[in-house]
mmCIF file of C-alpha atoms in Angstrom:
data_model
loop_
_atom_site.group_PDB
_atom_site.id
_atom_site.type_symbol
_atom_site.label_atom_id
_atom_site.label_comp_id
_atom_site.label_asym_id
_atom_site.label_seq_id
_atom_site.Cartn_x
_atom_site.Cartn_y
_atom_site.Cartn_z
ATOM 1 C CA UNK A 1 16.631 184.826 -59.103
ATOM 2 C CA UNK A 2 14.473 186.654 -56.518
ATOM 3 C CA UNK A 3 15.394 189.937 -54.963
ATOM 4 C CA UNK A 4 17.050 190.030 -51.458
ATOM 5 C CA UNK A 5 14.424 192.796 -50.473
ATOM 6 C CA UNK A 6 11.752 194.502 -52.425
ATOM 7 C CA UNK A 7 10.956 198.165 -51.296
ATOM 8 C CA UNK A 8 7.633 197.017 -49.657
ATOM 9 C CA UNK A 9 9.511 194.736 -47.746
ATOM 10 C CA UNK A 10 11.972 197.131 -46.575
ATOM 11 C CA UNK A 11 9.373 199.668 -45.712
ATOM 12 C CA UNK A 12 7.491 196.937 -43.522
ATOM 13 C CA UNK A 13 10.641 195.911 -41.749
ATOM 14 C CA UNK A 14 11.779 199.729 -41.033
ATOM 15 C CA UNK A 15 8.476 201.298 -40.520
ATOM 16 C CA UNK A 16 9.309 203.772 -43.353
ATOM 17 C CA UNK A 17 7.710 205.431 -46.200
ATOM 18 C CA UNK A 18 8.478 204.474 -49.537
ATOM 19 C CA UNK A 19 9.319 206.811 -52.506
ATOM 20 C CA UNK A 20 9.501 204.693 -55.641
ATOM 21 C CA UNK A 21 9.347 200.955 -55.731
ATOM 22 C CA UNK A 22 12.454 199.136 -56.312
ATOM 23 C CA UNK A 23 14.340 195.946 -55.830
ATOM 24 C CA UNK A 24 17.779 195.182 -54.076
ATOM 25 C CA UNK A 25 20.234 192.490 -54.364
ATOM 26 C CA UNK A 26 22.900 193.689 -51.662
ATOM 27 C CA UNK A 27 23.120 196.205 -48.724
ATOM 28 C CA UNK A 28 25.868 198.653 -47.829
ATOM 29 C CA UNK A 29 26.771 201.611 -45.899
ATOM 30 C CA UNK A 30 29.671 202.779 -47.696
ATOM 31 C CA UNK A 31 29.024 204.463 -51.014
ATOM 32 C CA UNK A 32 32.295 203.327 -52.133
ATOM 33 C CA UNK A 33 31.190 199.710 -51.712
ATOM 34 C CA UNK A 34 27.910 199.932 -53.549
ATOM 35 C CA UNK A 35 27.375 197.756 -56.585
ATOM 36 C CA UNK A 36 24.544 197.770 -59.020
ATOM 37 C CA UNK A 37 21.023 196.725 -57.667
ATOM 38 C CA UNK A 38 22.265 197.479 -54.020
ATOM 39 C CA UNK A 39 20.352 199.061 -51.165
ATOM 40 C CA UNK A 40 22.283 202.055 -49.742
ATOM 41 C CA UNK A 41 21.738 203.175 -46.185
ATOM 42 C CA UNK A 42 22.631 206.836 -45.413
ATOM 43 C CA UNK A 43 24.160 206.691 -41.992
ATOM 44 C CA UNK A 44 24.766 209.756 -40.183
ATOM 45 C CA UNK A 45 28.112 209.352 -38.173
ATOM 46 C CA UNK A 46 30.728 211.649 -36.064
ATOM 47 C CA UNK A 47 32.992 212.108 -39.244
ATOM 48 C CA UNK A 48 30.769 212.463 -42.282
ATOM 49 C CA UNK A 49 27.024 212.183 -43.002
ATOM 50 C CA UNK A 50 25.761 209.198 -45.646
ATOM 51 C CA UNK A 51 23.262 211.733 -47.375
ATOM 52 C CA UNK A 52 25.827 213.440 -48.971
ATOM 53 C CA UNK A 53 26.945 210.414 -50.679
ATOM 54 C CA UNK A 54 23.531 209.412 -51.747
ATOM 55 C CA UNK A 55 23.951 210.798 -55.217
ATOM 56 C CA UNK A 56 27.286 208.925 -55.539
ATOM 57 C CA UNK A 57 25.704 205.885 -54.362
ATOM 58 C CA UNK A 58 22.849 206.193 -57.187
ATOM 59 C CA UNK A 59 25.583 206.988 -59.611
ATOM 60 C CA UNK A 60 27.287 203.632 -58.786
ATOM 61 C CA UNK A 61 24.046 201.776 -59.534
ATOM 62 C CA UNK A 62 22.260 201.634 -56.150
ATOM 63 C CA UNK A 63 18.679 200.477 -56.432
ATOM 64 C CA UNK A 64 17.347 202.422 -53.540
ATOM 65 C CA UNK A 65 18.459 204.277 -50.340
ATOM 66 C CA UNK A 66 17.376 204.455 -47.096
ATOM 67 C CA UNK A 67 17.228 207.984 -45.525
ATOM 68 C CA UNK A 68 16.202 210.198 -42.966
ATOM 69 C CA UNK A 69 15.313 213.098 -45.184
ATOM 70 C CA UNK A 70 14.031 213.333 -48.742
ATOM 71 C CA UNK A 71 16.571 212.755 -51.629
ATOM 72 C CA UNK A 72 16.509 212.446 -55.307
ATOM 73 C CA UNK A 73 15.813 208.823 -56.273
ATOM 74 C CA UNK A 74 13.948 205.559 -54.876
ATOM 75 C CA UNK A 75 14.352 205.715 -51.230
ATOM 76 C CA UNK A 76 12.412 204.911 -47.970
ATOM 77 C CA UNK A 77 12.355 207.581 -45.328
ATOM 78 C CA UNK A 78 12.770 206.844 -42.194
ATOM 79 C CA UNK A 79 13.532 208.606 -38.573
ATOM 80 C CA UNK A 80 16.539 207.162 -37.964
ATOM 81 C CA UNK A 81 18.612 205.176 -40.153
ATOM 82 C CA UNK A 82 20.658 203.245 -37.949
ATOM 83 C CA UNK A 83 17.512 202.096 -36.106
ATOM 84 C CA UNK A 84 15.943 201.327 -39.796
ATOM 85 C CA UNK A 85 19.477 199.294 -40.244
ATOM 86 C CA UNK A 86 18.764 197.212 -37.191
ATOM 87 C CA UNK A 87 15.205 196.581 -37.635
ATOM 88 C CA UNK A 88 16.008 195.315 -41.253
ATOM 89 C CA UNK A 89 19.050 193.242 -39.803
ATOM 90 C CA UNK A 90 15.883 191.719 -37.289
ATOM 91 C CA UNK A 91 13.576 191.239 -40.219
ATOM 92 C CA UNK A 92 16.268 189.281 -41.882
ATOM 93 C CA UNK A 93 17.113 187.214 -38.898
ATOM 94 C CA UNK A 94 13.223 186.449 -38.534
ATOM 95 C CA UNK A 95 12.640 185.193 -42.144
ATOM 96 C CA UNK A 96 15.023 182.660 -42.185
ATOM 97 C CA UNK A 97 14.901 178.857 -41.335
ATOM 98 C CA UNK A 98 18.502 178.413 -40.963
ATOM 99 C CA UNK A 99 20.897 177.491 -38.320
ATOM 100 C CA UNK A 100 22.701 180.404 -37.222
ATOM 101 C CA UNK A 101 26.327 180.401 -35.491
ATOM 102 C CA UNK A 102 27.843 183.181 -33.445
ATOM 103 C CA UNK A 103 31.735 183.717 -32.981
ATOM 104 C CA UNK A 104 33.419 185.662 -30.672
ATOM 105 C CA UNK A 105 36.515 185.660 -28.670
ATOM 106 C CA UNK A 106 39.817 187.642 -28.063
ATOM 107 C CA UNK A 107 41.594 186.408 -30.921
ATOM 108 C CA UNK A 108 40.675 184.051 -33.978
ATOM 109 C CA UNK A 109 37.369 185.340 -34.376
ATOM 110 C CA UNK A 110 37.498 186.293 -38.512
ATOM 111 C CA UNK A 111 39.696 182.963 -39.111
ATOM 112 C CA UNK A 112 37.188 180.857 -37.380
ATOM 113 C CA UNK A 113 34.148 182.392 -38.967
ATOM 114 C CA UNK A 114 35.702 182.285 -42.775
ATOM 115 C CA UNK A 115 36.820 178.602 -42.109
ATOM 116 C CA UNK A 116 33.305 177.969 -40.751
ATOM 117 C CA UNK A 117 31.789 179.475 -43.537
ATOM 118 C CA UNK A 118 33.901 177.473 -46.175
ATOM 119 C CA UNK A 119 32.753 174.269 -44.395
ATOM 120 C CA UNK A 120 29.225 174.812 -44.308
ATOM 121 C CA UNK A 121 29.417 176.482 -47.728
ATOM 122 C CA UNK A 122 31.250 173.335 -49.356
ATOM 123 C CA UNK A 123 28.170 171.074 -47.574
ATOM 124 C CA UNK A 124 25.275 173.327 -48.913
ATOM 125 C CA UNK A 125 26.538 175.191 -51.911
ATOM 126 C CA UNK A 126 25.232 178.829 -52.106
ATOM 127 C CA UNK A 127 23.139 178.267 -49.219
ATOM 128 C CA UNK A 128 25.628 179.398 -46.177
ATOM 129 C CA UNK A 129 26.098 183.086 -45.484
ATOM 130 C CA UNK A 130 28.732 184.576 -43.310
ATOM 131 C CA UNK A 131 29.748 188.504 -41.976
ATOM 132 C CA UNK A 132 31.891 190.029 -44.531
ATOM 133 C CA UNK A 133 35.461 191.156 -43.470
ATOM 134 C CA UNK A 134 35.454 191.991 -39.498
ATOM 135 C CA UNK A 135 31.765 193.826 -39.540
ATOM 136 C CA UNK A 136 31.295 192.525 -35.777
ATOM 137 C CA UNK A 137 30.111 195.868 -34.261
ATOM 138 C CA UNK A 138 26.717 197.688 -33.745
ATOM 139 C CA UNK A 139 26.649 198.599 -37.290
ATOM 140 C CA UNK A 140 28.516 195.789 -38.934
ATOM 141 C CA UNK A 141 26.257 192.988 -37.085
ATOM 142 C CA UNK A 142 22.824 194.139 -38.654
ATOM 143 C CA UNK A 143 24.642 194.989 -41.672
ATOM 144 C CA UNK A 144 25.590 191.341 -42.385
ATOM 145 C CA UNK A 145 22.161 190.037 -41.148
ATOM 146 C CA UNK A 146 20.349 192.297 -43.454
ATOM 147 C CA UNK A 147 22.010 190.711 -46.398
ATOM 148 C CA UNK A 148 21.551 187.146 -45.752
ATOM 149 C CA UNK A 149 19.290 185.350 -48.623
ATOM 150 C CA UNK A 150 15.852 184.387 -47.238
ATOM 151 C CA UNK A 151 16.644 180.532 -48.225
ATOM 152 C CA UNK A 152 20.041 180.635 -46.123
ATOM 153 C CA UNK A 153 20.477 177.031 -44.472
ATOM 154 C CA UNK A 154 23.514 178.417 -42.325
ATOM 155 C CA UNK A 155 24.681 181.728 -41.138
ATOM 156 C CA UNK A 156 27.660 182.674 -39.443
ATOM 157 C CA UNK A 157 28.171 186.045 -37.432
ATOM 158 C CA UNK A 158 31.303 187.367 -36.127
ATOM 159 C CA UNK A 159 30.652 189.616 -32.848
ATOM 160 C CA UNK A 160 33.397 191.757 -31.334
ATOM 161 C CA UNK A 161 33.133 193.897 -28.030
ATOM 162 C CA UNK A 162 35.451 196.101 -26.213
ATOM 163 C CA UNK A 163 32.752 197.154 -23.311
ATOM 164 C CA UNK A 164 30.508 195.169 -20.793
ATOM 165 C CA UNK A 165 27.008 194.802 -22.438
ATOM 166 C CA UNK A 166 28.050 195.233 -26.342
ATOM 167 C CA UNK A 167 27.849 191.523 -26.952
ATOM 168 C CA UNK A 168 24.678 190.583 -25.216
ATOM 169 C CA UNK A 169 23.181 193.580 -27.312
ATOM 170 C CA UNK A 170 24.757 192.038 -30.607
ATOM 171 C CA UNK A 171 23.450 188.630 -29.744
ATOM 172 C CA UNK A 172 19.618 189.682 -29.365
ATOM 173 C CA UNK A 173 20.349 190.544 -33.168
ATOM 174 C CA UNK A 174 21.707 187.088 -33.926
ATOM 175 C CA UNK A 175 19.919 184.800 -31.887
ATOM 176 C CA UNK A 176 22.502 181.901 -32.585
ATOM 177 C CA UNK A 177 21.742 178.444 -32.288
ATOM 178 C CA UNK A 178 25.338 177.838 -31.562
ATOM 179 C CA UNK A 179 27.787 180.077 -29.822
ATOM 180 C CA UNK A 180 31.773 179.785 -30.128
ATOM 181 C CA UNK A 181 34.134 181.752 -27.847
ATOM 182 C CA UNK A 182 37.765 180.964 -29.678
ATOM 183 C CA UNK A 183 39.809 182.255 -26.932
ATOM 184 C CA UNK A 184 40.238 184.462 -23.698
ATOM 185 C CA UNK A 185 43.020 186.890 -23.357
ATOM 186 C CA UNK A 186 43.840 190.488 -22.724
ATOM 187 C CA UNK A 187 42.842 192.298 -25.898
ATOM 188 C CA UNK A 188 40.962 195.480 -24.805
ATOM 189 C CA UNK A 189 42.190 194.900 -21.325
ATOM 190 C CA UNK A 190 42.023 198.894 -20.906
ATOM 191 C CA UNK A 191 38.420 198.706 -20.382
ATOM 192 C CA UNK A 192 38.341 195.783 -18.052
ATOM 193 C CA UNK A 193 39.327 194.868 -14.517
ATOM 194 C CA UNK A 194 40.983 191.703 -15.567
ATOM 195 C CA UNK A 195 40.990 188.453 -17.935
ATOM 196 C CA UNK A 196 37.980 187.154 -15.780
ATOM 197 C CA UNK A 197 35.976 190.404 -16.537
ATOM 198 C CA UNK A 198 36.823 189.809 -20.366
ATOM 199 C CA UNK A 199 35.579 186.281 -19.973
ATOM 200 C CA UNK A 200 32.440 187.494 -18.373
ATOM 201 C CA UNK A 201 31.701 189.917 -21.273
ATOM 202 C CA UNK A 202 32.295 187.435 -23.870
ATOM 203 C CA UNK A 203 30.107 184.735 -21.924
ATOM 204 C CA UNK A 204 27.128 187.319 -22.830
ATOM 205 C CA UNK A 205 27.056 185.635 -26.133
ATOM 206 C CA UNK A 206 25.407 182.481 -24.285
ATOM 207 C CA UNK A 207 22.697 184.961 -23.046
ATOM 208 C CA UNK A 208 20.358 184.557 -26.038
ATOM 209 C CA UNK A 209 20.954 181.294 -27.578
ATOM 210 C CA UNK A 210 18.139 179.637 -28.945
ATOM 211 C CA UNK A 211 16.226 176.743 -27.230
ATOM 212 C CA UNK A 212 18.526 173.550 -27.366
ATOM 213 C CA UNK A 213 21.326 175.716 -28.162
ATOM 214 C CA UNK A 214 25.217 174.402 -28.150
ATOM 215 C CA UNK A 215 27.923 176.342 -26.385
ATOM 216 C CA UNK A 216 31.535 175.643 -27.780
ATOM 217 C CA UNK A 217 34.473 176.585 -25.451
ATOM 218 C CA UNK A 218 38.284 176.806 -25.609
ATOM 219 C CA UNK A 219 39.378 174.064 -22.921
ATOM 220 C CA UNK A 220 42.763 175.045 -22.513
ATOM 221 C CA UNK A 221 42.130 178.457 -21.294
ATOM 222 C CA UNK A 222 42.633 179.839 -18.033
ATOM 223 C CA UNK A 223 38.899 181.046 -18.209
ATOM 224 C CA UNK A 224 37.310 177.700 -19.255
ATOM 225 C CA UNK A 225 35.949 177.097 -16.015
ATOM 226 C CA UNK A 226 34.290 180.550 -15.586
ATOM 227 C CA UNK A 227 33.040 180.369 -19.419
ATOM 228 C CA UNK A 228 31.550 177.024 -18.720
ATOM 229 C CA UNK A 229 29.909 178.247 -15.506
ATOM 230 C CA UNK A 230 28.338 180.700 -17.749
ATOM 231 C CA UNK A 231 27.252 178.626 -20.130
ATOM 232 C CA UNK A 232 25.602 176.062 -18.376
ATOM 233 C CA UNK A 233 23.228 178.783 -17.277
ATOM 234 C CA UNK A 234 22.082 179.293 -21.088
ATOM 235 C CA UNK A 235 23.128 176.020 -23.233
ATOM 236 C CA UNK A 236 21.213 172.715 -23.427
ATOM 237 C CA UNK A 237 24.765 171.309 -24.498
ATOM 238 C CA UNK A 238 28.555 172.282 -24.111
ATOM 239 C CA UNK A 239 31.315 171.235 -26.182
ATOM 240 C CA UNK A 240 34.922 172.194 -25.421
ATOM 241 C CA UNK A 241 37.833 171.817 -27.711
ATOM 242 C CA UNK A 242 41.502 171.865 -27.328
ATOM 243 C CA UNK A 243 44.286 169.795 -26.959
ATOM 244 C CA UNK A 244 44.308 168.870 -23.282
ATOM 245 C CA UNK A 245 43.094 165.435 -22.100
ATOM 246 C CA UNK A 246 39.324 166.030 -21.715
ATOM 247 C CA UNK A 247 38.362 167.916 -24.189
ATOM 248 C CA UNK A 248 35.452 167.096 -26.306
ATOM 249 C CA UNK A 249 36.835 167.714 -29.669
ATOM 250 C CA UNK A 250 40.723 167.279 -29.146
ATOM 251 C CA UNK A 251 43.778 167.264 -31.229
ATOM 252 C CA UNK A 252 45.594 164.225 -30.411
ATOM 253 C CA UNK A 253 48.604 164.588 -33.096
ATOM 254 C CA UNK A 254 49.320 167.701 -35.485
ATOM 255 C CA UNK A 255 52.602 167.803 -37.654
ATOM 256 C CA UNK A 256 53.540 170.427 -40.325
ATOM 257 C CA UNK A 257 53.022 169.159 -43.687
ATOM 258 C CA UNK A 258 55.197 169.205 -46.770
ATOM 259 C CA UNK A 259 53.352 172.493 -48.145
ATOM 260 C CA UNK A 260 53.837 174.281 -44.620
ATOM 261 C CA UNK A 261 50.428 173.772 -43.480
ATOM 262 C CA UNK A 262 49.296 171.203 -40.624
ATOM 263 C CA UNK A 263 48.266 167.184 -40.739
ATOM 264 C CA UNK A 264 46.081 167.114 -37.662
ATOM 265 C CA UNK A 265 44.227 164.047 -36.291
ATOM 266 C CA UNK A 266 41.200 165.047 -34.123
ATOM 267 C CA UNK A 267 39.287 162.800 -31.743
ATOM 268 C CA UNK A 268 35.394 163.864 -31.813
ATOM 269 C CA UNK A 269 32.798 162.210 -29.549
ATOM 270 C CA UNK A 270 31.868 159.988 -32.246
ATOM 271 C CA UNK A 271 35.151 158.771 -33.495
ATOM 272 C CA UNK A 272 38.583 160.221 -35.206
ATOM 273 C CA UNK A 273 38.946 162.864 -37.878
ATOM 274 C CA UNK A 274 42.251 162.967 -40.119
ATOM 275 C CA UNK A 275 42.639 165.970 -42.119
ATOM 276 C CA UNK A 276 44.852 168.956 -43.787
ATOM 277 C CA UNK A 277 44.867 172.352 -42.348
ATOM 278 C CA UNK A 278 46.280 174.647 -45.337
ATOM 279 C CA UNK A 279 47.036 177.533 -42.544
ATOM 280 C CA UNK A 280 49.895 176.763 -40.239
ATOM 281 C CA UNK A 281 50.291 177.361 -36.466
ATOM 282 C CA UNK A 282 48.862 175.629 -33.324
ATOM 283 C CA UNK A 283 46.362 178.758 -33.078
ATOM 284 C CA UNK A 284 44.862 177.743 -36.486
ATOM 285 C CA UNK A 285 44.575 174.034 -34.985
ATOM 286 C CA UNK A 286 42.733 175.047 -32.246
ATOM 287 C CA UNK A 287 40.411 177.078 -34.355
ATOM 288 C CA UNK A 288 40.009 174.127 -36.768
ATOM 289 C CA UNK A 289 38.570 172.132 -33.539
ATOM 290 C CA UNK A 290 36.062 174.676 -32.784
ATOM 291 C CA UNK A 291 35.074 174.649 -36.639
ATOM 292 C CA UNK A 292 34.689 170.890 -36.375
ATOM 293 C CA UNK A 293 32.299 171.252 -33.138
ATOM 294 C CA UNK A 294 30.036 173.548 -34.760
ATOM 295 C CA UNK A 295 29.822 171.967 -38.103
ATOM 296 C CA UNK A 296 28.667 168.754 -36.069
ATOM 297 C CA UNK A 297 26.482 170.747 -33.897
ATOM 298 C CA UNK A 298 24.649 172.341 -36.771
ATOM 299 C CA UNK A 299 24.237 168.880 -38.680
ATOM 300 C CA UNK A 300 27.216 169.213 -41.308
ATOM 301 C CA UNK A 301 29.305 167.055 -42.693
ATOM 302 C CA UNK A 302 32.868 166.461 -41.230
ATOM 303 C CA UNK A 303 34.770 165.036 -44.174
ATOM 304 C CA UNK A 304 33.370 168.076 -46.290
ATOM 305 C CA UNK A 305 34.484 170.487 -43.488
ATOM 306 C CA UNK A 306 38.201 168.428 -43.818
ATOM 307 C CA UNK A 307 38.263 168.996 -47.482
ATOM 308 C CA UNK A 308 37.314 172.842 -46.961
ATOM 309 C CA UNK A 309 39.982 173.273 -44.473
ATOM 310 C CA UNK A 310 42.606 171.974 -46.636
ATOM 311 C CA UNK A 311 41.715 174.225 -49.296
ATOM 312 C CA UNK A 312 41.459 177.724 -47.075
ATOM 313 C CA UNK A 313 43.650 180.514 -48.700
ATOM 314 C CA UNK A 314 45.444 182.803 -46.136
ATOM 315 C CA UNK A 315 43.399 185.556 -45.268
ATOM 316 C CA UNK A 316 44.227 189.590 -46.064
ATOM 317 C CA UNK A 317 45.897 190.955 -42.951
ATOM 318 C CA UNK A 318 45.551 187.559 -40.818
ATOM 319 C CA UNK A 319 48.461 185.362 -42.267
ATOM 320 C CA UNK A 320 48.347 185.598 -45.672
ATOM 321 C CA UNK A 321 51.750 184.547 -47.347
ATOM 322 C CA UNK A 322 53.407 186.210 -50.396
ATOM 323 C CA UNK A 323 56.378 185.148 -52.139
ATOM 324 C CA UNK A 324 58.279 188.582 -53.128
ATOM 325 C CA UNK A 325 61.354 189.395 -54.923
ATOM 326 C CA UNK A 326 64.238 190.972 -53.097
ATOM 327 C CA UNK A 327 67.840 191.874 -53.767
ATOM 328 C CA UNK A 328 69.432 188.494 -54.289
ATOM 329 C CA UNK A 329 66.547 186.253 -54.307
ATOM 330 C CA UNK A 330 63.084 186.041 -52.779
ATOM 331 C CA UNK A 331 61.587 186.371 -49.511
ATOM 332 C CA UNK A 332 58.111 185.208 -47.709
ATOM 333 C CA UNK A 333 56.007 187.940 -46.729
ATOM 334 C CA UNK A 334 53.588 186.845 -43.799
ATOM 335 C CA UNK A 335 50.937 189.436 -43.423
ATOM 336 C CA UNK A 336 49.180 189.782 -39.818
ATOM 337 C CA UNK A 337 48.752 193.496 -40.004
ATOM 338 C CA UNK A 338 45.128 193.622 -39.427
ATOM 339 C CA UNK A 339 44.983 193.488 -35.465
ATOM 340 C CA UNK A 340 47.515 192.826 -32.781
ATOM 341 C CA UNK A 341 46.936 191.890 -29.206
ATOM 342 C CA UNK A 342 49.315 189.619 -26.679
ATOM 343 C CA UNK A 343 48.087 186.554 -27.755
ATOM 344 C CA UNK A 344 47.602 186.905 -31.488
ATOM 345 C CA UNK A 345 51.315 188.682 -31.194
ATOM 346 C CA UNK A 346 52.771 185.596 -29.573
ATOM 347 C CA UNK A 347 51.165 183.024 -31.875
ATOM 348 C CA UNK A 348 52.050 184.687 -34.947
ATOM 349 C CA UNK A 349 55.655 185.217 -33.719
ATOM 350 C CA UNK A 350 56.102 181.622 -32.512
ATOM 351 C CA UNK A 351 54.908 180.504 -36.038
ATOM 352 C CA UNK A 352 57.322 182.589 -37.792
ATOM 353 C CA UNK A 353 60.309 180.878 -35.409
ATOM 354 C CA UNK A 354 59.041 177.596 -36.982
ATOM 355 C CA UNK A 355 59.243 178.780 -40.457
ATOM 356 C CA UNK A 356 62.558 177.868 -42.757
ATOM 357 C CA UNK A 357 64.607 180.766 -43.220
ATOM 358 C CA UNK A 358 68.116 182.185 -43.207
ATOM 359 C CA UNK A 359 67.153 185.528 -41.825
ATOM 360 C CA UNK A 360 64.124 186.487 -39.758
ATOM 361 C CA UNK A 361 62.692 190.231 -39.988
ATOM 362 C CA UNK A 362 59.236 191.542 -37.869
ATOM 363 C CA UNK A 363 58.005 194.519 -38.429
ATOM 364 C CA UNK A 364 55.464 195.362 -35.240
ATOM 365 C CA UNK A 365 52.935 198.218 -34.569
ATOM 366 C CA UNK A 366 51.792 198.598 -31.269
ATOM 367 C CA UNK A 367 49.275 196.729 -29.395
ATOM 368 C CA UNK A 368 46.595 199.097 -28.268
ATOM 369 C CA UNK A 369 44.011 199.127 -25.351
ATOM 370 C CA UNK A 370 46.035 197.256 -22.930
ATOM 371 C CA UNK A 371 45.755 199.675 -20.144
ATOM 372 C CA UNK A 372 48.170 199.944 -17.318
ATOM 373 C CA UNK A 373 50.222 196.966 -18.232
ATOM 374 C CA UNK A 374 50.754 197.928 -21.882
ATOM 375 C CA UNK A 375 54.627 198.097 -21.652
ATOM 376 C CA UNK A 376 54.880 195.141 -19.578
ATOM 377 C CA UNK A 377 52.538 193.055 -22.554
ATOM 378 C CA UNK A 378 55.077 194.800 -25.140
ATOM 379 C CA UNK A 379 58.185 193.700 -23.035
ATOM 380 C CA UNK A 380 56.494 190.432 -22.721
ATOM 381 C CA UNK A 381 57.308 189.867 -26.585
ATOM 382 C CA UNK A 382 61.072 189.774 -25.933
ATOM 383 C CA UNK A 383 60.881 186.033 -25.156
ATOM 384 C CA UNK A 384 59.294 184.904 -28.407
ATOM 385 C CA UNK A 385 61.097 187.190 -30.456
ATOM 386 C CA UNK A 386 64.312 185.675 -29.215
ATOM 387 C CA UNK A 387 62.878 182.206 -29.391
ATOM 388 C CA UNK A 388 61.909 182.961 -32.934
ATOM 389 C CA UNK A 389 65.498 183.838 -33.873
#
């Protein structure tokens, strides 16, 4: 297997100076995540300086490091390690002949990204790549790009934001052929005028679409028309998904399956597709429709995508289900602890109400960054909580 990066290629991409020759097969900026053969970026942050952990990184097997001051061990010396990471991400994007998909939205980004990766990896085994965890910010996106092998056929990248202009900057790194907006909801609304402003910020993902690019939009969302108007300025093709009459990729039927998942019948522009979805809930049905639209847009296989959706396991912190022992028997633990906003809370509580149980208990954390209406958004959860029992 050829190396992900050679020291010469890293130096060429970053404009750095090589001290010692090396090859690497992975990239990380957290010394705790370093494995044998990885490249360690010593990032300088508000809380810590990565240069203090270079020795630990080498002890964990790092092949080399990118630093802004000389260290013991093979390294690339650069003036600014964050810019070097950005430059390596850009070089990675430039060297691949792959279909690139960007995913954003107020909720469902990570699940949609993971489902899309599973669908494309099943079709082109070992040739699909995606951002790991929720690395979707100004550091995580270039890191995820830098980890993309040169022979990748499909790349899927999650992008997040909580301020105007952030998504446009991230999209310039990713340069997607397909851009998905999962939904618009009052997440991070403390930093925006209203949901229309959130839609405008999410719509920045369309601004750097590659020529002939496709925008995939949530048809049932209240901001659909606004998103579409933005997409029409930049996208050659627009595909809508949802439950409503008129959606290009539309769920025409969905029922709960015996194993707790969902059986879905979807109408696509060129026919019907019936598939099983391992994850429960209408929000996951909507996510799966966006996945199908993207798979078709990049020339993937819809039948393989359907099989992948049926086999997806629950994501840690995003609906993972575990049976645990409790006094007197067993209980089903549903882990939705990663993040919280009004849309994801309502969807999760609603799905809990449909889950067979003799007793239901929810442990809720606060929803953050909701601004002046925070109390109202929290109080609004009373209705779905009551309906869920």
